[in-house]
PDB file of C-alpha atoms in Angstrom:
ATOM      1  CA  UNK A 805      48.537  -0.633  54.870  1.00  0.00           C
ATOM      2  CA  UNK A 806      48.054  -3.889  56.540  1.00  0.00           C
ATOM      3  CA  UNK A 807      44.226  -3.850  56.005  1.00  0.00           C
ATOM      4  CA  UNK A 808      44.308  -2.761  52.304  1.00  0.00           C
ATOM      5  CA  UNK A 809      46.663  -5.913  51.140  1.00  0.00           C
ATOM      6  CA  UNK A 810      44.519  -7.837  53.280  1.00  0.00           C
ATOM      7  CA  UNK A 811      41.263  -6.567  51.085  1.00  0.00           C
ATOM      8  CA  UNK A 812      43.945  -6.833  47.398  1.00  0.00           C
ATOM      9  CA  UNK A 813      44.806 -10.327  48.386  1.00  0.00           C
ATOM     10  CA  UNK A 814      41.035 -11.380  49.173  1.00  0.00           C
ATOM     11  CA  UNK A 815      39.816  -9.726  45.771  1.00  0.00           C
ATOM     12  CA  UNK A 816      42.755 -11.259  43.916  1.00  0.00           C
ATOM     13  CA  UNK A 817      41.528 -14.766  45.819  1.00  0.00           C
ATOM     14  CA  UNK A 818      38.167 -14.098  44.657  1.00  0.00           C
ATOM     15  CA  UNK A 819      39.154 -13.307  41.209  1.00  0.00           C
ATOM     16  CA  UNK A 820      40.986 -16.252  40.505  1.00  0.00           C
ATOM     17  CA  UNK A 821      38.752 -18.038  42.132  1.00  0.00           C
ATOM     18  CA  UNK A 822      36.212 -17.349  39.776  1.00  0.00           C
ATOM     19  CA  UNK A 823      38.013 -17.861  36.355  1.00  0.00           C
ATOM     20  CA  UNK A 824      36.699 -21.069  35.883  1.00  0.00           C
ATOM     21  CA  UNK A 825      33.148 -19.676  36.050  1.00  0.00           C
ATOM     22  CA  UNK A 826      34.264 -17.043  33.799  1.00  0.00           C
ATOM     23  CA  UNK A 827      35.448 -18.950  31.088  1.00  0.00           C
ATOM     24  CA  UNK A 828      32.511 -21.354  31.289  1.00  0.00           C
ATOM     25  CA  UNK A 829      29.922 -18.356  30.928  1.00  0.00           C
ATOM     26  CA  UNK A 830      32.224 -17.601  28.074  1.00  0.00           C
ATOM     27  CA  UNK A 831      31.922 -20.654  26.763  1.00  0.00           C
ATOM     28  CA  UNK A 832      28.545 -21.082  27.058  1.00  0.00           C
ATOM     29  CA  UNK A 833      28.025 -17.162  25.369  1.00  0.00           C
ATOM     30  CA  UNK A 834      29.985 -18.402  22.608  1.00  0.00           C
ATOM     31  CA  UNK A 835      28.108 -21.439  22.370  1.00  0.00           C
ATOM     32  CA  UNK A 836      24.581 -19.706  21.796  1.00  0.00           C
ATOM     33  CA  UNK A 837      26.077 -16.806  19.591  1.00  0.00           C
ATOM     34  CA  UNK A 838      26.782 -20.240  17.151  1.00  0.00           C
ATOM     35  CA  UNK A 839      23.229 -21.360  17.557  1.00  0.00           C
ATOM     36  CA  UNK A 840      22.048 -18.381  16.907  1.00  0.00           C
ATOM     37  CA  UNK A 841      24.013 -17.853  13.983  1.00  0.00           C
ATOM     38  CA  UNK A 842      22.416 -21.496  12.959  1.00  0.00           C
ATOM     39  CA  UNK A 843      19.135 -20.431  13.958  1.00  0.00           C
ATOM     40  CA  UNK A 844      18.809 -17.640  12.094  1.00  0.00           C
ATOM     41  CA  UNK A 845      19.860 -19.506   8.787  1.00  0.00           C
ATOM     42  CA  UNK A 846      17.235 -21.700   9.460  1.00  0.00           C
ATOM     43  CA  UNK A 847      14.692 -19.240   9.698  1.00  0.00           C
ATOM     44  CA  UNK A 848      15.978 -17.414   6.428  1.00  0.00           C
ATOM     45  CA  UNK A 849      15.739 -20.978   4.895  1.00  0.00           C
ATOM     46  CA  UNK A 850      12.205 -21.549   6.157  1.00  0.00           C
ATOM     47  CA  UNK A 851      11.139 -18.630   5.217  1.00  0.00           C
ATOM     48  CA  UNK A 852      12.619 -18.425   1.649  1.00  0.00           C
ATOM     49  CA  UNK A 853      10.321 -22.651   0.679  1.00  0.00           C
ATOM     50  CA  UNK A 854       7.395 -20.404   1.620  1.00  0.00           C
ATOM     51  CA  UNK A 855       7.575 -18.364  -0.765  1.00  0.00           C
ATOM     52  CA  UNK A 856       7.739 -15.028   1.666  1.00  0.00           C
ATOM     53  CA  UNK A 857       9.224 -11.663   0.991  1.00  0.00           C
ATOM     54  CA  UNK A 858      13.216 -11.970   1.219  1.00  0.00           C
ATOM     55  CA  UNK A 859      12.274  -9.133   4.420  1.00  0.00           C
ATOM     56  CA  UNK A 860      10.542 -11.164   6.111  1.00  0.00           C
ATOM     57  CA  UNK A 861      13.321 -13.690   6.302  1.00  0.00           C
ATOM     58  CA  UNK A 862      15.086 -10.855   7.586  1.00  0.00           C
ATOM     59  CA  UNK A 863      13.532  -9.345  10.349  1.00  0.00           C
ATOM     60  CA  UNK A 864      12.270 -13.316  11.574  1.00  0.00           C
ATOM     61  CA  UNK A 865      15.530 -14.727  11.805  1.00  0.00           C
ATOM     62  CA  UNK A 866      16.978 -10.890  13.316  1.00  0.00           C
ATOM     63  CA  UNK A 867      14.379 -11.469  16.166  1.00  0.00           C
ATOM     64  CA  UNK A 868      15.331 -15.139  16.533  1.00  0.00           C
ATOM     65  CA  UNK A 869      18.809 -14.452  16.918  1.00  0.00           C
ATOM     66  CA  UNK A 870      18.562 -11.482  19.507  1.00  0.00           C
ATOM     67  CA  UNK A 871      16.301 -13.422  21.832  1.00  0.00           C
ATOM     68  CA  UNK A 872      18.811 -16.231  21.816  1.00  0.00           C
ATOM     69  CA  UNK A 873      21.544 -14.304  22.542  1.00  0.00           C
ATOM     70  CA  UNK A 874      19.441 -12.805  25.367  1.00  0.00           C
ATOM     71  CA  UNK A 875      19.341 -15.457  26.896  1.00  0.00           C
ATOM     72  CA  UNK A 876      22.760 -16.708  26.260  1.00  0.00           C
ATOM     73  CA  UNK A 877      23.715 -13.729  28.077  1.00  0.00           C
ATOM     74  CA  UNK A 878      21.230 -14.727  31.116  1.00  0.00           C
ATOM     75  CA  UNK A 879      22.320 -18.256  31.244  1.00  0.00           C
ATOM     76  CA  UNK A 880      26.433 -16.614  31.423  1.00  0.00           C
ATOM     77  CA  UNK A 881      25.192 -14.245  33.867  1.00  0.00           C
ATOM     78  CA  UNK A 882      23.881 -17.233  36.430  1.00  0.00           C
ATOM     79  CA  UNK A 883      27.057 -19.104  36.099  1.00  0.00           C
ATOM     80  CA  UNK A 884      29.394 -16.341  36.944  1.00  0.00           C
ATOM     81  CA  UNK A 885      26.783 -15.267  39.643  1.00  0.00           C
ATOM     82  CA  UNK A 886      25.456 -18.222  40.986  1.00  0.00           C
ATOM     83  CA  UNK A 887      23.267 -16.323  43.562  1.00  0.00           C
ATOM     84  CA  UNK A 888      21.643 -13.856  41.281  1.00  0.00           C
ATOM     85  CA  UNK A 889      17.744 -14.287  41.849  1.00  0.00           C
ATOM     86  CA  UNK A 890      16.026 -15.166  38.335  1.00  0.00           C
ATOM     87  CA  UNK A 891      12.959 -13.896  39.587  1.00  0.00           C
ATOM     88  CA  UNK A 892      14.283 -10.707  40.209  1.00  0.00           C
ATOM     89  CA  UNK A 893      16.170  -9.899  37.212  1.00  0.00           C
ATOM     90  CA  UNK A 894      12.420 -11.013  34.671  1.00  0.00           C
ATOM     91  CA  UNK A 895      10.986  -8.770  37.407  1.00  0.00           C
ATOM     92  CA  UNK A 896      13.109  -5.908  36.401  1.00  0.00           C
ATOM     93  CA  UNK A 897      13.229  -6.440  32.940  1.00  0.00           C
ATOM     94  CA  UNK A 898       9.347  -6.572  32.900  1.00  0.00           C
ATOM     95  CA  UNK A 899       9.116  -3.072  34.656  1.00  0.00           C
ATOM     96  CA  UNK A 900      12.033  -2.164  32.414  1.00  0.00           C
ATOM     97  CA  UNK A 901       9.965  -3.604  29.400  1.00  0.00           C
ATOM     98  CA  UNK A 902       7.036  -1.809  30.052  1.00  0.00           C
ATOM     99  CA  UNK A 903       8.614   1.605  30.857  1.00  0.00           C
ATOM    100  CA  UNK A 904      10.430   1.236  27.394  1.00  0.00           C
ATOM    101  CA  UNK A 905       6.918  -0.035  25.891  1.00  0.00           C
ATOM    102  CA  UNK A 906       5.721   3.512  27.159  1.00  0.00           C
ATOM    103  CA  UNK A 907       8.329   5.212  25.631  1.00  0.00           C
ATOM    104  CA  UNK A 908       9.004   3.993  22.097  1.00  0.00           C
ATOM    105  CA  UNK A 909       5.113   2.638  22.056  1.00  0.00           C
ATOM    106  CA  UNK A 910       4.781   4.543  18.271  1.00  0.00           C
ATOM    107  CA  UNK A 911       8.247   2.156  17.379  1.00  0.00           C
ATOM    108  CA  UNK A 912       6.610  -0.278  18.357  1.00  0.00           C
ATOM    109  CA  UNK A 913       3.518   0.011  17.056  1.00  0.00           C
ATOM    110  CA  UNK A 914       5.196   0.304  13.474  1.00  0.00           C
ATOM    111  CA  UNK A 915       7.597  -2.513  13.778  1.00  0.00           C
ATOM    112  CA  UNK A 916       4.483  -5.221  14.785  1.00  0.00           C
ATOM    113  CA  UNK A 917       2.449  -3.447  11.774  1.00  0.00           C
ATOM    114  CA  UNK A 918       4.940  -4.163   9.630  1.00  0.00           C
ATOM    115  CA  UNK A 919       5.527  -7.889  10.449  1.00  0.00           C
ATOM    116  CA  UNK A 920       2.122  -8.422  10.031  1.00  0.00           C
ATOM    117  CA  UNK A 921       2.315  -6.228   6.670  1.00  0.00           C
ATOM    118  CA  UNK A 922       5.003  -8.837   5.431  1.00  0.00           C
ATOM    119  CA  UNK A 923       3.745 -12.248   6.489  1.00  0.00           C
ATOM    120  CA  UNK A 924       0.310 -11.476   5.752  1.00  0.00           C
ATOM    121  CA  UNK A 925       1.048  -9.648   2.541  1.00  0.00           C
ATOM    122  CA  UNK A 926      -1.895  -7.772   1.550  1.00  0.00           C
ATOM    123  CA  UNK A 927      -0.191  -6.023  -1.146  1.00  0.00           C
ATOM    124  CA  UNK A 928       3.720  -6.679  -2.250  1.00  0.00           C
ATOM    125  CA  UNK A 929       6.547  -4.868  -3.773  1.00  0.00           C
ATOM    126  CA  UNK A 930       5.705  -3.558  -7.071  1.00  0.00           C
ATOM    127  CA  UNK A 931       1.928  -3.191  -5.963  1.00  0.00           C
ATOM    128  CA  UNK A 932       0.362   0.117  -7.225  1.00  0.00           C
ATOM    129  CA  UNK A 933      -1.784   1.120  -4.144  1.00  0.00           C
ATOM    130  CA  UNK A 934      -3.784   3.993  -2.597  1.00  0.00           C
ATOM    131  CA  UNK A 935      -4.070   4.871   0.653  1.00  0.00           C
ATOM    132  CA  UNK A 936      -5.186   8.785   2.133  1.00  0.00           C
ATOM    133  CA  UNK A 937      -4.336  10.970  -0.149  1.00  0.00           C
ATOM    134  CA  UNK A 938      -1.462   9.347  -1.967  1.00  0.00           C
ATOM    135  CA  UNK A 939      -1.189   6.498  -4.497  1.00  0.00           C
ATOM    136  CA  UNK A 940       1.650   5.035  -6.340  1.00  0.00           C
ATOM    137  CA  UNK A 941       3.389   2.210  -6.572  1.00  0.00           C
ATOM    138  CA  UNK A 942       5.949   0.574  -3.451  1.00  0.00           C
ATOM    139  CA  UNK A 943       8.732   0.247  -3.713  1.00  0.00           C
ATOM    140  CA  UNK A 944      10.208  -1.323  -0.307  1.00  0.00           C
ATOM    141  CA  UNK A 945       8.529  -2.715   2.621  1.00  0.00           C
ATOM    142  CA  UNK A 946      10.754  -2.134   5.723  1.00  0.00           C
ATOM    143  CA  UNK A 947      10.509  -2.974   9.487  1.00  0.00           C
ATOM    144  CA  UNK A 948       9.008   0.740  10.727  1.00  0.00           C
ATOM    145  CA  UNK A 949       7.469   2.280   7.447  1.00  0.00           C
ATOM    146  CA  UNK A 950       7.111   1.471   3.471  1.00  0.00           C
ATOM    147  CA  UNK A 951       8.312   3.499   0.926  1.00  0.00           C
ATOM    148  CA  UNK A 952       5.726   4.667  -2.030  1.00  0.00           C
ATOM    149  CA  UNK A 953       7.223   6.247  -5.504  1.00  0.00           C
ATOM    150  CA  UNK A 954       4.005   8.151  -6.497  1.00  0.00           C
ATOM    151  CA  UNK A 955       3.151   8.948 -10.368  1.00  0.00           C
ATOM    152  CA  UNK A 956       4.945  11.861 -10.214  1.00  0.00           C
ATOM    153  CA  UNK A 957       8.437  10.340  -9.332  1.00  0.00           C
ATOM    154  CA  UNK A 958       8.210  11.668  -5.561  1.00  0.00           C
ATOM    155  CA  UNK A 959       8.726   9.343  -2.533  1.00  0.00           C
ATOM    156  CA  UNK A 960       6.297   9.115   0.475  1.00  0.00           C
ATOM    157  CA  UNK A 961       7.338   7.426   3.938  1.00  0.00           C
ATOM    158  CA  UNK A 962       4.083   6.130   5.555  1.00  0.00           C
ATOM    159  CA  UNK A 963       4.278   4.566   8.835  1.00  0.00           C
ATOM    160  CA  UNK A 964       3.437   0.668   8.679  1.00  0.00           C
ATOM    161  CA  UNK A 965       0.809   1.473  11.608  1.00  0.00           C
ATOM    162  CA  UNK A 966      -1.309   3.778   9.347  1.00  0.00           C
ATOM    163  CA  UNK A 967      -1.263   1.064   6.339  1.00  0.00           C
ATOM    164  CA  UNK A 968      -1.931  -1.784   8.885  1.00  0.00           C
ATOM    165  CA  UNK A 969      -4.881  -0.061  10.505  1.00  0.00           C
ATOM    166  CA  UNK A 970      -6.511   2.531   7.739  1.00  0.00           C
ATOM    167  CA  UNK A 971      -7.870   1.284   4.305  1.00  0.00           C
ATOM    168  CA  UNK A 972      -6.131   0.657   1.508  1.00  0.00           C
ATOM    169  CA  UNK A 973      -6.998  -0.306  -2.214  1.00  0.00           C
ATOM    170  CA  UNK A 974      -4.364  -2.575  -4.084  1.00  0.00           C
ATOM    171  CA  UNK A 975      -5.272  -1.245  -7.567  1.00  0.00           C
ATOM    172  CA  UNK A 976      -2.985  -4.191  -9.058  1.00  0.00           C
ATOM    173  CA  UNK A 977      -4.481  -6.899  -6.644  1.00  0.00           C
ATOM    174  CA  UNK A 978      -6.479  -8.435  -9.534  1.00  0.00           C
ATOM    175  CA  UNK A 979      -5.323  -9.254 -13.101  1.00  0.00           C
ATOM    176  CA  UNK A 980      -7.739  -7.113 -15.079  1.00  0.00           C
ATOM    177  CA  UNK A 981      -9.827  -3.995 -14.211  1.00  0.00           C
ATOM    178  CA  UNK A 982     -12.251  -2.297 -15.027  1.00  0.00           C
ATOM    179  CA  UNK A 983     -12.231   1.333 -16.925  1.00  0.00           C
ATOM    180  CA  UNK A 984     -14.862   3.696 -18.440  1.00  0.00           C
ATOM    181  CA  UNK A 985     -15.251   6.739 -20.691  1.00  0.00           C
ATOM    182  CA  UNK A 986     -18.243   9.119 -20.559  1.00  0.00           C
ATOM    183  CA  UNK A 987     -19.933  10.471 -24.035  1.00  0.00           C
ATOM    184  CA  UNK A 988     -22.533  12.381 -24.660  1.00  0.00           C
ATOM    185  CA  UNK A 989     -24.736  12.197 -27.835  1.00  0.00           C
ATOM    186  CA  UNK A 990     -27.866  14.468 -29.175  1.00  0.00           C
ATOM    187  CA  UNK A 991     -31.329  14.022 -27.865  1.00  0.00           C
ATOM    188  CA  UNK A 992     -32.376  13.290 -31.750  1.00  0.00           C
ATOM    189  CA  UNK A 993     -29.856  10.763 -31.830  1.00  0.00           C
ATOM    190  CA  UNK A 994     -30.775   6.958 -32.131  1.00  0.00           C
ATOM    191  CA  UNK A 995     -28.780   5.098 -28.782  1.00  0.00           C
ATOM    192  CA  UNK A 996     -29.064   2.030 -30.107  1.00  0.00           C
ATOM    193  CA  UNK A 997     -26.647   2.967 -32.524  1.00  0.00           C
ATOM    194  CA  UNK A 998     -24.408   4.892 -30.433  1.00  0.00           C
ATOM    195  CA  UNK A 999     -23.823   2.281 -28.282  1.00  0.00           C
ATOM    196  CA  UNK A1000     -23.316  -0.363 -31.622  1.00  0.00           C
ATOM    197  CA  UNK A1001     -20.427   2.358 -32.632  1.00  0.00           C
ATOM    198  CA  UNK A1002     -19.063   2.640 -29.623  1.00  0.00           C
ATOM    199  CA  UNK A1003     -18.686  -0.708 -28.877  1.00  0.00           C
ATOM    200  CA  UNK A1004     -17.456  -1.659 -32.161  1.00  0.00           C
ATOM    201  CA  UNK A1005     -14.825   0.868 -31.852  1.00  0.00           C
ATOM    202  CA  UNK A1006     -13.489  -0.432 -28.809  1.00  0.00           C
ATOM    203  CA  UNK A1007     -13.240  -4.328 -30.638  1.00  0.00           C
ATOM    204  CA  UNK A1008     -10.320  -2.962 -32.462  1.00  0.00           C
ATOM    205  CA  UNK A1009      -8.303  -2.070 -29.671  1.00  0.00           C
ATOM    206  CA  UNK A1010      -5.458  -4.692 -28.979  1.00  0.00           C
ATOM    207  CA  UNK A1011      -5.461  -2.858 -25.141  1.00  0.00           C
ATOM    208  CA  UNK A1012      -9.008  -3.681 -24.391  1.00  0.00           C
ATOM    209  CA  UNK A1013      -9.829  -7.042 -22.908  1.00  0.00           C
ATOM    210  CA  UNK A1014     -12.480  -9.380 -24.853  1.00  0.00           C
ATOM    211  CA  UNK A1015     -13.641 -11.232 -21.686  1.00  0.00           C
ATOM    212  CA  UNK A1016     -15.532  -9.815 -19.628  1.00  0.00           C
ATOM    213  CA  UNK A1017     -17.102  -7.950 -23.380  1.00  0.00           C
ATOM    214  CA  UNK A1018     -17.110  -3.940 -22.927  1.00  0.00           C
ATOM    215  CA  UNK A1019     -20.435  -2.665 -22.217  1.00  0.00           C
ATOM    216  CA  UNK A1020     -22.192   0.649 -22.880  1.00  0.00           C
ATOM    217  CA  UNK A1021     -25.051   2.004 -21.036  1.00  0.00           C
ATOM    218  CA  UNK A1022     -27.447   4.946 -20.343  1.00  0.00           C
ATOM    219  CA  UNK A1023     -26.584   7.218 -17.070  1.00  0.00           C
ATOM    220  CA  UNK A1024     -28.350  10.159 -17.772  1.00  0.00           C
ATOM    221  CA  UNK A1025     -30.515  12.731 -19.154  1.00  0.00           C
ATOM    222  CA  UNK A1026     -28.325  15.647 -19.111  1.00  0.00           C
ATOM    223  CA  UNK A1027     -29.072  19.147 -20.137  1.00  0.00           C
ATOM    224  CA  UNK A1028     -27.982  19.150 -23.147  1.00  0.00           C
ATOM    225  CA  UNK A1029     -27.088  15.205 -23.967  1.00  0.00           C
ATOM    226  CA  UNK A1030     -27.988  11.465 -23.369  1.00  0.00           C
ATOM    227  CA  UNK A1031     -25.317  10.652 -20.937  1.00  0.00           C
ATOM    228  CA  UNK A1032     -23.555   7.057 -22.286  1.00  0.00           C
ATOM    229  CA  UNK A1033     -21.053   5.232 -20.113  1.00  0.00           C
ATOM    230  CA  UNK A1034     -19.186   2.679 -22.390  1.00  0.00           C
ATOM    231  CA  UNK A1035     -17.160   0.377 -19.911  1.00  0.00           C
ATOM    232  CA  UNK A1036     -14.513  -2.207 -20.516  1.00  0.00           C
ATOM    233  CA  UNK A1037     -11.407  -3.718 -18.946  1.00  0.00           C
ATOM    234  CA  UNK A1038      -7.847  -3.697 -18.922  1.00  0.00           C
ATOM    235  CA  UNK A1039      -4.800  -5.741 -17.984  1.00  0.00           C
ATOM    236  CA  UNK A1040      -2.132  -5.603 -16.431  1.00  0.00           C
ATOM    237  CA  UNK A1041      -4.074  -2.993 -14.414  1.00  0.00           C
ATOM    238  CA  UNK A1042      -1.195  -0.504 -13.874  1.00  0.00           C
ATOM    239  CA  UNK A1043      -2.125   3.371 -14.003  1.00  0.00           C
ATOM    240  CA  UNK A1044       0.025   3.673 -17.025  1.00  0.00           C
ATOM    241  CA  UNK A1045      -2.059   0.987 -18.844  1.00  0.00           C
ATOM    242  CA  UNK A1046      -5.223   2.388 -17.735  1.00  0.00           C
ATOM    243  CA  UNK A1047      -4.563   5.863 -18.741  1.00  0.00           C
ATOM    244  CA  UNK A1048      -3.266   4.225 -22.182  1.00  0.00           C
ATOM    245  CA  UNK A1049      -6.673   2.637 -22.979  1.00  0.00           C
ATOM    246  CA  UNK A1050      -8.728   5.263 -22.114  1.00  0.00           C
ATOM    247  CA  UNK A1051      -6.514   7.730 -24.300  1.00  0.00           C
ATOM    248  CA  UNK A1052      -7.086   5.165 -27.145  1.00  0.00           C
ATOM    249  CA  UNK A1053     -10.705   4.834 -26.256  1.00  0.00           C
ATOM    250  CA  UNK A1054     -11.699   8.080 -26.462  1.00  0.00           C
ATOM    251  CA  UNK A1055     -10.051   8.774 -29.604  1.00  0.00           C
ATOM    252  CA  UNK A1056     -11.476   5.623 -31.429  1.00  0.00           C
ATOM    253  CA  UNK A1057     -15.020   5.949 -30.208  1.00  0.00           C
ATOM    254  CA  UNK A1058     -15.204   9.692 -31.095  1.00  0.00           C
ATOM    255  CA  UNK A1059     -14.067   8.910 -34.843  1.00  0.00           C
ATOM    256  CA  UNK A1060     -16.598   5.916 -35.182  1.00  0.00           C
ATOM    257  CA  UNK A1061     -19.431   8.066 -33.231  1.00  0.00           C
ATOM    258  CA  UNK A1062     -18.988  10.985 -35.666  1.00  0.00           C
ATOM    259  CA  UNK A1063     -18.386   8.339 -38.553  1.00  0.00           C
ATOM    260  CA  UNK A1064     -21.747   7.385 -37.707  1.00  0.00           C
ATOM    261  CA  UNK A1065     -23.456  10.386 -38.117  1.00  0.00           C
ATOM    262  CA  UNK A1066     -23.973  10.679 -33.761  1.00  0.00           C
ATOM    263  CA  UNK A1067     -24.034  13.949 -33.205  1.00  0.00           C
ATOM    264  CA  UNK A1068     -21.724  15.288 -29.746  1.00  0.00           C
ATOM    265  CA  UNK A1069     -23.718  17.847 -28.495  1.00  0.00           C
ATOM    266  CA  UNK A1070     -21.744  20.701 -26.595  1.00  0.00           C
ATOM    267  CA  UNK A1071     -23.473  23.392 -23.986  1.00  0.00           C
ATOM    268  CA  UNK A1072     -25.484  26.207 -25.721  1.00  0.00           C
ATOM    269  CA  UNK A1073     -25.958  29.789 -24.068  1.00  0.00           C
ATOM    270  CA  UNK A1074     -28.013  32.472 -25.454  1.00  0.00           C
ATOM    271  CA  UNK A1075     -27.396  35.877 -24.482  1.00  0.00           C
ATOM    272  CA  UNK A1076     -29.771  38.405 -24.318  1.00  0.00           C
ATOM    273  CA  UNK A1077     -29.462  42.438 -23.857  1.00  0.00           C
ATOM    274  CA  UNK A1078     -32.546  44.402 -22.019  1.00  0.00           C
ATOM    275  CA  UNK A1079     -34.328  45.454 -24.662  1.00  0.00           C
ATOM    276  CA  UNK A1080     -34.189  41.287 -26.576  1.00  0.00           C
ATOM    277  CA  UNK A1081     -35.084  40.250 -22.579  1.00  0.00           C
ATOM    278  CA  UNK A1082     -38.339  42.422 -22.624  1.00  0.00           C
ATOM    279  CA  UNK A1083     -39.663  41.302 -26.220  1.00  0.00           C
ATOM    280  CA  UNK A1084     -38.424  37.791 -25.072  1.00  0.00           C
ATOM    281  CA  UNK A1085     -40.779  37.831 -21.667  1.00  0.00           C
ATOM    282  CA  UNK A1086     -43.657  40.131 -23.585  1.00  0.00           C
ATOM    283  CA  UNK A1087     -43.346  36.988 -26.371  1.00  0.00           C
ATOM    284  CA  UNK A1088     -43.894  34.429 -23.334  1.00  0.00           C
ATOM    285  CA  UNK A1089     -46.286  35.725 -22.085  1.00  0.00           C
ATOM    286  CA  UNK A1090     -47.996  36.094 -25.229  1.00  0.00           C
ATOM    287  CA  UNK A1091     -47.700  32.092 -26.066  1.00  0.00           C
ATOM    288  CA  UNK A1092     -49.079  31.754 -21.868  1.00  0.00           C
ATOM    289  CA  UNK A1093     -52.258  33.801 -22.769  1.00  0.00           C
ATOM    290  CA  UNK A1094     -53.021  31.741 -26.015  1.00  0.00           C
ATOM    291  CA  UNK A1095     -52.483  28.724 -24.513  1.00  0.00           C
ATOM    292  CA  UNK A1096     -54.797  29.775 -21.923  1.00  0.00           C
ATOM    293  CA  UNK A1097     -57.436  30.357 -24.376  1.00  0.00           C
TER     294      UNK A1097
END
């Protein structure tokens, strides 16, 4: 009994004892949680004259204020404990870091991509984009992944690592672009005029753009039709406007086209029995030997 009060009263001594230390490290942990409370307004402030994504803010002044309360914690920690090693305990959190590197490496991975996503903005919210096998248009740009609405109103979740390191094409990057409408028209057909009728179609289209002028060209020789491409542009460049002016394109440059007297040629078969196959190979062969002669 004797030797336990001896150990209570040598705890109690000890405990006392360090109160002062206590409330100092508690002092001092109070006094970094309130500069990294300021910190982190500063940040969001910095961030916001920029001209950055309101996430970006976010997550900066998030990281700022977790390391700083790190290390308020570290700097409580040595007061209370004078003799705790420092090399020791940034030893152990470096094996500790790396061990939880290894294990959360694809959290990671995501949550560097998409810092780099947001403060080097390649595309933005409200960007219509295409990446794989999905396009549509984004509608957030979080920490581990971004969130797409595609054309048919369903949501995809793609990891920021996959948009940081694959390609992707930022359809709405650029004010205007570029769309085109194939036609075909008659080998007896003059082009020339095709093209003037197709063209002047397209002038009376509020939807198209004037500069850069719509252009119409020659692509092929099909089998059955002079292949024309007639190309123009179109702003904003959303999908919906680009489907839009190609709808109206189509329509007006048909109507003008057979207005003109083009001809839109459409594939021909020609079916033959046995009996119309043999007189049809006996009659080639007929023209073969002539020509021969």
């Amino acid at each position: 009994m004797e030797a336990a009060l001896t150990s209570l009263r040598t705890m109690t001594q000890a405990a006392i004892a360090l109160i002062p230390s206590i409330g100092l490290a508690l002092f001092s942990f109070v006094l970094f949680w309130f500069v990294s409370r300021w910190a982190a307004r500063g940040v969001t402030a910095l961030v916001r004259r920029t001209n950055r994504p309101a996430n970006v803010g976010f997550v900066l002044s998030r990281l700022t204020q977790w390391a700083l309360l790190a290390l308020g914690l570290f700097v409580s920690l040595i007061i209370v404990v004078p003799s705790l090693d420092a090399a020791a305990l940034f030893g152990a959190l470096g094996i500790g870091g790396v061990a939880i590197g290894f294990a959360f490496k694809d959290i990671f991975q995501n949550l560097m991509a998409g810092l780099l996503i947001l403060i080097t903005r390649p595309f933005v919210i409200g960007d219509q984009i295409v990446t794989g096998d999905h396009e549509g248009t984004i509608e957030d740009i979080q920490v581990r992944a971004t969130l797409m609405r595609t054309y048919d109103n369903r949501l995809v979740v793609i990891p920021n690592s996959e948009l940081y390191t694959n390609r992707v094409i930022v359809n709405t990057a650029r004010d205007k672009r570029r769309a085109s409408v194939d036609v075909g028209i008659g080998y007896g057909d003059d082009v020339a005029l095709a093209k003037r009728a197709a063209l002047d179609a397209l002038d009376r289209l509020p939807s198209i753009e004037r500069d850069p002028a719509p252009s119409a060209v020659v692509t092929g020789l099909g089998d059955f039709s002079v292949n024309l491409q007639v190309r123009f542009w179109v702003g904003p460049p959303t999908r919906g406007d680009v489907v839009a002016a190609k709808d109206e394109a189509f329509i007006a440059i048909k109507d003008d086209l057979v207005r003109a007297g083009v001809d839109l040629p459409f594939p021909t078969y020609q079916l033959l029995f046995p009996s119309q196959a043999e007189r049809s190979v006996g009659a080639m062969e007929t023209l073969k030997e002539g020509s021969s002669d």
